[in-house]
mmCIF file of N, CA and C in Angstrom:
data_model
loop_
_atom_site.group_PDB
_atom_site.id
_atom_site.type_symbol
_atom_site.label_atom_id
_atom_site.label_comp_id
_atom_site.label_asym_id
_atom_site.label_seq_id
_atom_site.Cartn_x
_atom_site.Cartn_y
_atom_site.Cartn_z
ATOM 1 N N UNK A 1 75.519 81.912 83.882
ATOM 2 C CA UNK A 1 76.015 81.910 85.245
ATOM 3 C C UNK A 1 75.061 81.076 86.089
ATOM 4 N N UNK A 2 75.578 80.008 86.932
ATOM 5 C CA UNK A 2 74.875 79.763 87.924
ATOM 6 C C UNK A 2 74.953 79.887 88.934
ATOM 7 N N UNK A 3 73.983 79.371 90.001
ATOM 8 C CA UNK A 3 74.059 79.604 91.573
ATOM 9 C C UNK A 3 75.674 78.484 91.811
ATOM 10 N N UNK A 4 75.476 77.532 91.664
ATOM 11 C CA UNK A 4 76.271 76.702 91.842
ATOM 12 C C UNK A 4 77.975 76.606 91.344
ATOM 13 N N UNK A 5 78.249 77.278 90.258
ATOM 14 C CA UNK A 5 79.308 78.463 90.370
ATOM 15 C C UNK A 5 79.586 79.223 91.593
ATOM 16 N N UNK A 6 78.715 80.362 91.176
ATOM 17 C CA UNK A 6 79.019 80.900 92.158
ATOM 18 C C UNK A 6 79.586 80.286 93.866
ATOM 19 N N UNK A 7 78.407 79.662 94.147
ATOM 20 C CA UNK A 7 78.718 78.685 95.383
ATOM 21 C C UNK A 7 80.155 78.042 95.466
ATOM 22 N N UNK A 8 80.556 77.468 94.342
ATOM 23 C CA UNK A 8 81.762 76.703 94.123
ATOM 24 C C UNK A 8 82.861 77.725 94.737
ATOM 25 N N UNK A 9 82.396 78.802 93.946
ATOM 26 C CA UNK A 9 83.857 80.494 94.332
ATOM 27 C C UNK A 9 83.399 80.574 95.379
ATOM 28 N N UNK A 10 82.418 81.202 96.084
ATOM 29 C CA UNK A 10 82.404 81.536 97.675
ATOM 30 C C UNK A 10 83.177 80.264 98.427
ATOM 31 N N UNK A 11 82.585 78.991 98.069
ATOM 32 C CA UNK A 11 83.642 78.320 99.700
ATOM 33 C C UNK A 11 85.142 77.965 99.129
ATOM 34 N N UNK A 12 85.418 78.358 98.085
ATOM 35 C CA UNK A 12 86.807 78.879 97.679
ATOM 36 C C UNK A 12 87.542 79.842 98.324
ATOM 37 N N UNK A 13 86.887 80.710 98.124
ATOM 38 C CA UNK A 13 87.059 82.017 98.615
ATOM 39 C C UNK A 13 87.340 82.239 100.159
ATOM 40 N N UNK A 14 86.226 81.626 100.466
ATOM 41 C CA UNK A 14 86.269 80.796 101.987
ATOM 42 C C UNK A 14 87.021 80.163 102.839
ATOM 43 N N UNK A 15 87.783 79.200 101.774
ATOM 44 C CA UNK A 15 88.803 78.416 102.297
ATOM 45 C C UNK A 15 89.862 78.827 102.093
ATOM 46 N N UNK A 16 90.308 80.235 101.290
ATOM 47 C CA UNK A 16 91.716 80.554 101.232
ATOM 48 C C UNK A 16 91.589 81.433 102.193
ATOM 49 N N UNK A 17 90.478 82.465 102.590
ATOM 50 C CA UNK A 17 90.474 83.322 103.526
ATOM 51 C C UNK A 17 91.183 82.831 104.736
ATOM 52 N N UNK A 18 90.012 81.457 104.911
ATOM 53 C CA UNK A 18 90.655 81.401 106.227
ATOM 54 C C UNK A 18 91.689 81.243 106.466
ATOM 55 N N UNK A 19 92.563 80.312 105.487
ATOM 56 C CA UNK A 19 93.958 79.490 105.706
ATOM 57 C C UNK A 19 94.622 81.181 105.503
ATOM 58 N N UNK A 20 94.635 81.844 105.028
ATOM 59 C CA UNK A 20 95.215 83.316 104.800
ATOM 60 C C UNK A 20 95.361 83.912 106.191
ATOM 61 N N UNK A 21 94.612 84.049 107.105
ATOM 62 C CA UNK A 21 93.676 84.370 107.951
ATOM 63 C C UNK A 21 94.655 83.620 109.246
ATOM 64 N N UNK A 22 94.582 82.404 109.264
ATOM 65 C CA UNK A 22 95.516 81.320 110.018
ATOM 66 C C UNK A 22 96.871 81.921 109.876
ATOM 67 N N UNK A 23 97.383 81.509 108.450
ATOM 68 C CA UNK A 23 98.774 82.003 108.159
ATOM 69 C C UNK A 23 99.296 83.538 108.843
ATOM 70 N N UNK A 24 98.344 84.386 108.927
ATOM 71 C CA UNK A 24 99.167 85.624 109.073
ATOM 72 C C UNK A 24 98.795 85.602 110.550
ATOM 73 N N UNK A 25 98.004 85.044 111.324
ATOM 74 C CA UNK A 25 97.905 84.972 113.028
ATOM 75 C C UNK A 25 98.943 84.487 113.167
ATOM 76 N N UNK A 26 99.429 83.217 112.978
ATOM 77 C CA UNK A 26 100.164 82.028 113.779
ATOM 78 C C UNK A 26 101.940 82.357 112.832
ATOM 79 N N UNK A 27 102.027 83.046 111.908
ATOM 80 C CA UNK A 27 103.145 83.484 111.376
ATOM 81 C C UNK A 27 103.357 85.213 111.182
ATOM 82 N N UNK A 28 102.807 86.152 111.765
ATOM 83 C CA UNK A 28 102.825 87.083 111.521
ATOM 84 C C UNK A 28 104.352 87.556 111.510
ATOM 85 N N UNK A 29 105.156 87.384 112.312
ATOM 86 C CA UNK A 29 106.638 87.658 112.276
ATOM 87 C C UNK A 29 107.593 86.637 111.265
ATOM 88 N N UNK A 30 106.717 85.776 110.560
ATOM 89 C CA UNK A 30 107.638 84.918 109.661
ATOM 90 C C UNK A 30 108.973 85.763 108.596
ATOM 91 N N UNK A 31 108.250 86.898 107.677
ATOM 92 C CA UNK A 31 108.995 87.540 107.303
ATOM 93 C C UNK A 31 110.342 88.209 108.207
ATOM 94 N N UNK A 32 109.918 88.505 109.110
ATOM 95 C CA UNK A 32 111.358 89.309 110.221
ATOM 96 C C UNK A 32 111.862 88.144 110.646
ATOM 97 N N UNK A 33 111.806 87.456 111.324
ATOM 98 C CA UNK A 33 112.719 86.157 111.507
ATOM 99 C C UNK A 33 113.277 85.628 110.238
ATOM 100 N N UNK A 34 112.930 85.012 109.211
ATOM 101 C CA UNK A 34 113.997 85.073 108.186
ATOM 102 C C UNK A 34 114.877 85.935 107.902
ATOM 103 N N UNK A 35 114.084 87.682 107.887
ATOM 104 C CA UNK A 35 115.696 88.385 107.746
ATOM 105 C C UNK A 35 116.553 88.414 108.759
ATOM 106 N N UNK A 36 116.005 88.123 109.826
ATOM 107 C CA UNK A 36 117.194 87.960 111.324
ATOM 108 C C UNK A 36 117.972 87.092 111.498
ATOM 109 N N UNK A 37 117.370 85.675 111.036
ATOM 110 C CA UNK A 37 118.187 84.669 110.571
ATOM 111 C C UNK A 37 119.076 84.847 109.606
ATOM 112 N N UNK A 38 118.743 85.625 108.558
ATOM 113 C CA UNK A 38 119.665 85.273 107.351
ATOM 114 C C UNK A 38 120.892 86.681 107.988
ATOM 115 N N UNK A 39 120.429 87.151 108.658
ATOM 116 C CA UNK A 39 121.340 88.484 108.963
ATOM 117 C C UNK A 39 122.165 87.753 109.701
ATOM 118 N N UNK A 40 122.034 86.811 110.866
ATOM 119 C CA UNK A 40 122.622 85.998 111.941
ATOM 120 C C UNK A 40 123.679 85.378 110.734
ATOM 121 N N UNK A 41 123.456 84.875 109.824
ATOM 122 C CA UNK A 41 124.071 84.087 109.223
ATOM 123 C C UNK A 41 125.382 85.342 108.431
ATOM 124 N N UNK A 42 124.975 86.504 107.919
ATOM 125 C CA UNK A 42 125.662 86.931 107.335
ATOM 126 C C UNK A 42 126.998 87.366 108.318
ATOM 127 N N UNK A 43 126.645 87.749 109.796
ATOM 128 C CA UNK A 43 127.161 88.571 111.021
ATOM 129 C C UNK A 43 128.172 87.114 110.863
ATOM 130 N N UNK A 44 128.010 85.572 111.009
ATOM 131 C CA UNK A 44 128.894 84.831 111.159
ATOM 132 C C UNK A 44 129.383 84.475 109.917
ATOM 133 N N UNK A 45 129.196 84.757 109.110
ATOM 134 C CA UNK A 45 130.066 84.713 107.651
ATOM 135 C C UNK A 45 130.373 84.811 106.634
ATOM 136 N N UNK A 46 130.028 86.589 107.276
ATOM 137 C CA UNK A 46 130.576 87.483 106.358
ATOM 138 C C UNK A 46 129.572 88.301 105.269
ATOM 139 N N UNK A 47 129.987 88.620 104.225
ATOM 140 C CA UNK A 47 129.136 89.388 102.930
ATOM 141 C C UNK A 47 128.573 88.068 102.212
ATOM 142 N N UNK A 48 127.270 88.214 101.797
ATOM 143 C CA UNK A 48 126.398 87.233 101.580
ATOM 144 C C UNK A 48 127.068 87.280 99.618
ATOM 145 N N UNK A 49 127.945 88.308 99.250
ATOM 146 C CA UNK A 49 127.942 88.287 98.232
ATOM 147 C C UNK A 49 128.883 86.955 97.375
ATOM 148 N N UNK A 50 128.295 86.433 96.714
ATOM 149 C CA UNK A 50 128.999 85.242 96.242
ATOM 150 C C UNK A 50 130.207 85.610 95.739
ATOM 151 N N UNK A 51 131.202 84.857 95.552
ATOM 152 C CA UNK A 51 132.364 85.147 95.188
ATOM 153 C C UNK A 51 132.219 84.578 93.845
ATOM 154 N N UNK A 52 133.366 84.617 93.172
ATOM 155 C CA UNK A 52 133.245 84.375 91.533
ATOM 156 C C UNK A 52 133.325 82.800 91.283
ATOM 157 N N UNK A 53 133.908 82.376 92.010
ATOM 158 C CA UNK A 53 134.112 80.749 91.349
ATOM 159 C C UNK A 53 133.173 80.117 92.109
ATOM 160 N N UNK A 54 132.771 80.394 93.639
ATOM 161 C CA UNK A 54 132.137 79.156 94.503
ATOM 162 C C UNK A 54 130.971 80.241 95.372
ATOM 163 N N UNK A 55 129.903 79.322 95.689
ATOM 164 C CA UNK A 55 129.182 79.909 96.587
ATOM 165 C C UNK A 55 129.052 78.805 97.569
ATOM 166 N N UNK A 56 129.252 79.725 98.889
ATOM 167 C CA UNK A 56 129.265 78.518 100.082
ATOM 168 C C UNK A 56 128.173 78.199 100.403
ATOM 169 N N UNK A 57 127.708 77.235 101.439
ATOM 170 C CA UNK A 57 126.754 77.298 102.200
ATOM 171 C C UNK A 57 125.495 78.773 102.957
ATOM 172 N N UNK A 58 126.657 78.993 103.262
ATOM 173 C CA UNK A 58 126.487 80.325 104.517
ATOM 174 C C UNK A 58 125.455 81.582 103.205
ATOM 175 N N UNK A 59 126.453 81.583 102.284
ATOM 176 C CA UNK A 59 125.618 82.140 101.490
ATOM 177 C C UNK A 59 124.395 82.205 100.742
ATOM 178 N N UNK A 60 124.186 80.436 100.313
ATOM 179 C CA UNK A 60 122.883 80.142 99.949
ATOM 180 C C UNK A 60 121.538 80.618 101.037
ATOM 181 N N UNK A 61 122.136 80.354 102.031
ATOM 182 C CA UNK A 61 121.268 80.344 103.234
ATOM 183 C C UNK A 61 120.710 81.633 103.138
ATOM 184 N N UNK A 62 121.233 82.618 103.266
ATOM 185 C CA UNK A 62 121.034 84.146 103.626
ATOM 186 C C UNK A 62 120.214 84.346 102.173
ATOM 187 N N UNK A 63 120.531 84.433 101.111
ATOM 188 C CA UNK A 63 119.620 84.331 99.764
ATOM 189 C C UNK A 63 118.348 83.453 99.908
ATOM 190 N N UNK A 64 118.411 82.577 100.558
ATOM 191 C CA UNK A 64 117.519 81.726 100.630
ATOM 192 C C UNK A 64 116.467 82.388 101.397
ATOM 193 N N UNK A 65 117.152 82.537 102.831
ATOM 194 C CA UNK A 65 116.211 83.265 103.681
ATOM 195 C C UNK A 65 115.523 84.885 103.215
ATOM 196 N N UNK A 66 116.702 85.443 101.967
ATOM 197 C CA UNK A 66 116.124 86.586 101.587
ATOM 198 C C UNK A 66 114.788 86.635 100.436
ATOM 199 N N UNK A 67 115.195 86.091 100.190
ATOM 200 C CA UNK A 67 114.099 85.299 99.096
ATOM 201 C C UNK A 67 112.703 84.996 99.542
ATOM 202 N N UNK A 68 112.673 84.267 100.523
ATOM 203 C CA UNK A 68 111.315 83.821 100.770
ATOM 204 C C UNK A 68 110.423 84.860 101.898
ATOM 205 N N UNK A 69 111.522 85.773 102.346
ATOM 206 C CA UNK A 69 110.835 86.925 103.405
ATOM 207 C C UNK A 69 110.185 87.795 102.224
ATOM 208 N N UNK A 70 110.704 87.953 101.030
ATOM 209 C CA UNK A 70 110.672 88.992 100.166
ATOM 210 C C UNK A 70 109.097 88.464 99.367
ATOM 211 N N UNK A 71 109.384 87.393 99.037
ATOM 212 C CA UNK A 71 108.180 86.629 98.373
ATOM 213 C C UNK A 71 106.740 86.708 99.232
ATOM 214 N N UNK A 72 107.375 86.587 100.832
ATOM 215 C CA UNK A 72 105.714 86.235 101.836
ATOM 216 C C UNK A 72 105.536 87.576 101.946
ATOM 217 N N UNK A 73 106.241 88.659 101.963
ATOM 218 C CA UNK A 73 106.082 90.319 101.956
ATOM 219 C C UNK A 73 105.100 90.310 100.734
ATOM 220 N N UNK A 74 105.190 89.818 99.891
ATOM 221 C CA UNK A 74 104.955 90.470 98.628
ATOM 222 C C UNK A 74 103.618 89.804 98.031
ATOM 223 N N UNK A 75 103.342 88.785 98.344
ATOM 224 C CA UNK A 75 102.761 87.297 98.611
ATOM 225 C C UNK A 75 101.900 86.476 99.601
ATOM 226 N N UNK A 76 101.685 87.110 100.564
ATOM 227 C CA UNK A 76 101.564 86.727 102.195
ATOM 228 C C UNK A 76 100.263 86.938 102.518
ATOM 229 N N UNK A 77 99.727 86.384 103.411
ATOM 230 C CA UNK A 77 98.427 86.837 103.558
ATOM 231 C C UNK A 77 97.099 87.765 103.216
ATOM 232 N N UNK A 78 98.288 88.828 104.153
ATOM 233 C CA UNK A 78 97.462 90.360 103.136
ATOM 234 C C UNK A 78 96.927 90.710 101.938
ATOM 235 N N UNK A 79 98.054 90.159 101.069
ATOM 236 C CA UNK A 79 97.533 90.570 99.777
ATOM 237 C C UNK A 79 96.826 89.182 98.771
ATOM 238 N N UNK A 80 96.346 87.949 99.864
ATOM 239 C CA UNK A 80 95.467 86.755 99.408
ATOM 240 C C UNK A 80 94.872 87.605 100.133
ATOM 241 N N UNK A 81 94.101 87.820 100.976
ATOM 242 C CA UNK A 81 92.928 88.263 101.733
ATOM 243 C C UNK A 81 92.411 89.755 101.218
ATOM 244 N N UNK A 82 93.319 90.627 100.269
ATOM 245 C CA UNK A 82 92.825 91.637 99.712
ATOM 246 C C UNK A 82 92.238 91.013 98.053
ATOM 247 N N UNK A 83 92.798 90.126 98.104
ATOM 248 C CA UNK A 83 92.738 89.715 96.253
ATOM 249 C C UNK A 83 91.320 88.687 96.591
ATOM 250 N N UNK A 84 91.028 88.071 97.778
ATOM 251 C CA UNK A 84 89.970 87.672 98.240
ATOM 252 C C UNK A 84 88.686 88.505 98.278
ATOM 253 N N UNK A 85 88.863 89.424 98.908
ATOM 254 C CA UNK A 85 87.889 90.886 98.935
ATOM 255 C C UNK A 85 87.477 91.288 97.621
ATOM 256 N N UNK A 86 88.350 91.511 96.658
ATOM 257 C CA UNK A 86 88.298 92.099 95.216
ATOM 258 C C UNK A 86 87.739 90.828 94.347
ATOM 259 N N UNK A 87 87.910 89.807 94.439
ATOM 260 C CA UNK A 87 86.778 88.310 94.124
ATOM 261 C C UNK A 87 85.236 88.652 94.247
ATOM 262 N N UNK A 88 85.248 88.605 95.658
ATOM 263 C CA UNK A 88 83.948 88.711 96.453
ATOM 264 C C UNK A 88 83.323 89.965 96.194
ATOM 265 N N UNK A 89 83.986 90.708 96.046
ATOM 266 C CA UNK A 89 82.874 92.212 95.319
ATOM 267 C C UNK A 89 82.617 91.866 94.086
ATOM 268 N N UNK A 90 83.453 90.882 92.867
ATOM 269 C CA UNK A 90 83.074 90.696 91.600
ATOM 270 C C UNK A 90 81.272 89.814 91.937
ATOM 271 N N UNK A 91 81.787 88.963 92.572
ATOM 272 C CA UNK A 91 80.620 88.387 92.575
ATOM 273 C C UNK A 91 79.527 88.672 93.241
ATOM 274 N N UNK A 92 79.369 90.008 93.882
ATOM 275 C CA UNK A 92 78.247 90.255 94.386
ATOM 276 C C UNK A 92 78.123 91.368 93.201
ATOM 277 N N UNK A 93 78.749 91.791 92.556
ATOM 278 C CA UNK A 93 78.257 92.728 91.357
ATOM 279 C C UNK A 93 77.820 91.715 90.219
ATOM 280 N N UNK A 94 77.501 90.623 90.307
ATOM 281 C CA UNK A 94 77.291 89.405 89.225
ATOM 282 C C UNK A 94 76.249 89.464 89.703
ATOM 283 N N UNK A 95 76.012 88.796 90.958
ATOM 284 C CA UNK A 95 74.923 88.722 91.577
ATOM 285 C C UNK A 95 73.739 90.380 90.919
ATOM 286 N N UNK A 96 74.110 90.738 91.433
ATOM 287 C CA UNK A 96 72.756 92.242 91.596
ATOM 288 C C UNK A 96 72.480 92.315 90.075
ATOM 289 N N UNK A 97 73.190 91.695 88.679
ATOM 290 C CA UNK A 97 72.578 91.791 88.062
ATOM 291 C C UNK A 97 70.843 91.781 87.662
ATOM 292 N N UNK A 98 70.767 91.007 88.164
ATOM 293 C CA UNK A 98 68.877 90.879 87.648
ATOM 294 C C UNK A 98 68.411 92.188 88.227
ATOM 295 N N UNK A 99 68.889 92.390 89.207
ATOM 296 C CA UNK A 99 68.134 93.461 90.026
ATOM 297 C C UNK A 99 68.054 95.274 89.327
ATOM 298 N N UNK A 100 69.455 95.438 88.367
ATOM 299 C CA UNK A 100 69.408 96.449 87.686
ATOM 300 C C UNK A 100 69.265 96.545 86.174
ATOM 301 N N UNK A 101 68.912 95.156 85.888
ATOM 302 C CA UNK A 101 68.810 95.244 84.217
ATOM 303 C C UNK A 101 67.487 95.481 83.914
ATOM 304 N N UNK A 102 66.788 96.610 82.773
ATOM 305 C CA UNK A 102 65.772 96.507 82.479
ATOM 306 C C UNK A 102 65.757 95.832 81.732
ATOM 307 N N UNK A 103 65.797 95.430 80.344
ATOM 308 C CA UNK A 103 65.673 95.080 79.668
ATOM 309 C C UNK A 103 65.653 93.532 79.157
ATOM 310 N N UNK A 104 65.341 92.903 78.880
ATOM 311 C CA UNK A 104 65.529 91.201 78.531
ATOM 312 C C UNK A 104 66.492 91.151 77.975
ATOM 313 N N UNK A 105 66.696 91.622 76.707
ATOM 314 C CA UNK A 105 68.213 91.427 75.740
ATOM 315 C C UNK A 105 69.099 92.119 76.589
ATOM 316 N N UNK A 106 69.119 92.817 77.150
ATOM 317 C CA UNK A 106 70.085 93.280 78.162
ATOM 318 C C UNK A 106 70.741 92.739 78.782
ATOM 319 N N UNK A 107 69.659 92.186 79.772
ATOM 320 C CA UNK A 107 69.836 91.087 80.640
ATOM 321 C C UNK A 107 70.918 89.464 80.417
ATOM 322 N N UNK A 108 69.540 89.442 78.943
ATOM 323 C CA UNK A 108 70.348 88.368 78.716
ATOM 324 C C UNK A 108 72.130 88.418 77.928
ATOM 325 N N UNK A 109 72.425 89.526 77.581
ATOM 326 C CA UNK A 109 74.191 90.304 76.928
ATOM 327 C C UNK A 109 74.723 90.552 78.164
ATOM 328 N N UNK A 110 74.213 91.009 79.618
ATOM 329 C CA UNK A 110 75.412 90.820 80.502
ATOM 330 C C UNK A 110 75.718 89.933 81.609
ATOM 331 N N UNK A 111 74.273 88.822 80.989
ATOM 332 C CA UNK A 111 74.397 87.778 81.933
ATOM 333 C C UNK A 111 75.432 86.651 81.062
ATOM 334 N N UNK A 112 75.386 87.182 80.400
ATOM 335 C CA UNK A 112 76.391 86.106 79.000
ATOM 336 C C UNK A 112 77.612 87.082 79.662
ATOM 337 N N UNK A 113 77.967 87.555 80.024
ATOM 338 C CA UNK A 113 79.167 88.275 79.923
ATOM 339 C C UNK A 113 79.577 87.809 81.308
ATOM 340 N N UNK A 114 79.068 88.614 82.635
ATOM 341 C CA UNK A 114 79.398 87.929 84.082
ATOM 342 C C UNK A 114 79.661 86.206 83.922
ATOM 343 N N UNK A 115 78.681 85.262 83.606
ATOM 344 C CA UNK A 115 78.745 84.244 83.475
ATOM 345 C C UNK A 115 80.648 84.059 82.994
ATOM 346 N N UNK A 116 80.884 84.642 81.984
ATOM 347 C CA UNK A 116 82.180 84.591 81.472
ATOM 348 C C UNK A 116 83.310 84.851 82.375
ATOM 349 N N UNK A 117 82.976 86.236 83.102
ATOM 350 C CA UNK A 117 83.951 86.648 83.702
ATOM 351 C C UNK A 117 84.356 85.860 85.206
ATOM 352 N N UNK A 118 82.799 84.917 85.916
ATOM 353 C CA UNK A 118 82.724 83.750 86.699
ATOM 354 C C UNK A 118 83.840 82.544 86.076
ATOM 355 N N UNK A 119 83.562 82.466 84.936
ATOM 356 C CA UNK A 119 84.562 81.311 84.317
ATOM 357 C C UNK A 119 85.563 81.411 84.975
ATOM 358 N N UNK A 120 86.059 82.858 85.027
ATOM 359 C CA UNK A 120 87.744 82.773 84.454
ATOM 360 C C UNK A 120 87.929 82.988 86.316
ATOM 361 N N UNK A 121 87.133 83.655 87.254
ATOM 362 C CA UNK A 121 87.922 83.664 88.467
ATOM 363 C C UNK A 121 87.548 82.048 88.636
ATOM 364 N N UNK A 122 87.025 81.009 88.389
ATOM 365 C CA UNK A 122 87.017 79.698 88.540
ATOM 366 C C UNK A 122 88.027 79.066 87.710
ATOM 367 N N UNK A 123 88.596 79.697 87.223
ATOM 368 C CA UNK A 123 89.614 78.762 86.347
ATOM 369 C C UNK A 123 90.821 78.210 86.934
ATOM 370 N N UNK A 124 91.710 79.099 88.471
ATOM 371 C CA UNK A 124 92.657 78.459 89.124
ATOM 372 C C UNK A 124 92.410 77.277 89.373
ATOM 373 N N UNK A 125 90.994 76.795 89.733
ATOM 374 C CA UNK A 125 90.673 75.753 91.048
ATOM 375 C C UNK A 125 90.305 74.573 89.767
ATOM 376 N N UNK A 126 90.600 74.711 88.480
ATOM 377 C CA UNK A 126 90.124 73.805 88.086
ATOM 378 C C UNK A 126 90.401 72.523 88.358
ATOM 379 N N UNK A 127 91.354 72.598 89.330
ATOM 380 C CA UNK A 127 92.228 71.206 89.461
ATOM 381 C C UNK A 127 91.187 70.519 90.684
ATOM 382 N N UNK A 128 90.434 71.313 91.260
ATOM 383 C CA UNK A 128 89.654 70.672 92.483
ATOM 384 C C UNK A 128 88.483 69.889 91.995
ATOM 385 N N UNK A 129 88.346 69.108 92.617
ATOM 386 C CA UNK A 129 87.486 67.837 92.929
ATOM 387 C C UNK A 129 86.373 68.493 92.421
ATOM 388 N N UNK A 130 85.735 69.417 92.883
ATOM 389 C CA UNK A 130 84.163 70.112 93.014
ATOM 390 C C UNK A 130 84.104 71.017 91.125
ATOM 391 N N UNK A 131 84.972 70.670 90.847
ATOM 392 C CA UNK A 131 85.451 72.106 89.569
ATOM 393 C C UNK A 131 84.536 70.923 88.723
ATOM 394 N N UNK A 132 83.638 71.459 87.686
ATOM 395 C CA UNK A 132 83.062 70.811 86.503
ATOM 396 C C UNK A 132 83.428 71.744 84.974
ATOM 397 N N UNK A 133 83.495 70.668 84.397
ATOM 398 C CA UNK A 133 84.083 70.637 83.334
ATOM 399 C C UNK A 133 83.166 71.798 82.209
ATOM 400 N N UNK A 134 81.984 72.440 82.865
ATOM 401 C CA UNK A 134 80.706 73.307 82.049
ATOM 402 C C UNK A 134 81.628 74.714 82.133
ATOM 403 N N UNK A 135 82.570 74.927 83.591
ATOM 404 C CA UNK A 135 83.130 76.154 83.632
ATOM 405 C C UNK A 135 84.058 76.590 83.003
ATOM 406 N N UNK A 136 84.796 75.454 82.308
ATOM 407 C CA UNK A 136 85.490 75.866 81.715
ATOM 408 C C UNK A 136 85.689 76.676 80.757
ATOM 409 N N UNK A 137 86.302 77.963 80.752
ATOM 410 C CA UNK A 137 85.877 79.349 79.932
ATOM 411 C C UNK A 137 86.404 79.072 78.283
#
């Protein structure tokens, strides 16, 4: 494990917070306006339920809009900014290693291990610029 890992995940971590953080200020009602919209849409035409041979417009729409309220519910800030939190405690329990291991072989079996488990929360971002090719788990 290194510092520089680590570092890499914190302004990761960092940068989804915030945009997480942004997203749910400046869209907090995004989810209810899609279902109001897609409800607006159903009130002018009708049962969103597709019929057997054709699906109209009117209908895609309302699925459409149901869909993506359901996804940012489920998906949405909150639960990036909780899955953010649950990151950031891994790595401060990586961190405090040295501080509670007695032992050298110890040390060195769960610093081999955190190091590992660093891999893998670095493994989304491998696509970023800053990602080196050593992390790869």
């Amino acid at each position: 494990m290194t510092n520089s890992l680590v570092e890499f995940l914190t302004a990761q971590f960092n940068r989804e917070a915030a945009e997480a953080r942004y997203a749910r200020d400046r869209n907090a009602e995004l989810p209810l306006q899609l279902r109001s919209a897609g409800e607006r849409v159903k009130d002018m035409y009708g049962d969103p339920e597709p019929p057997e041979d054709e699906v109209n417009p009117a209908d895609r729409m309302w699925w459409l809009a149901k869909d993506a309220a359901d996804w940012i519910e489920q998906h949405g800030p909150e639960r990036v900014l909780a899955d953010i939190e649950a990151k950031r405690r891994i790595l401060y329990l990586a961190e405090q290693l040295p501080k509670v291991t007695a032992s050298t072989d110890m040390f060195d079996n769960h610093r081999d291990a955190w190091a590992e488990v660093l891999k893998q929360l670095a493994l989304p971002y491998a696509d970023h610029p800053d990602y080196r090719p050593e992390w790869r788990p």
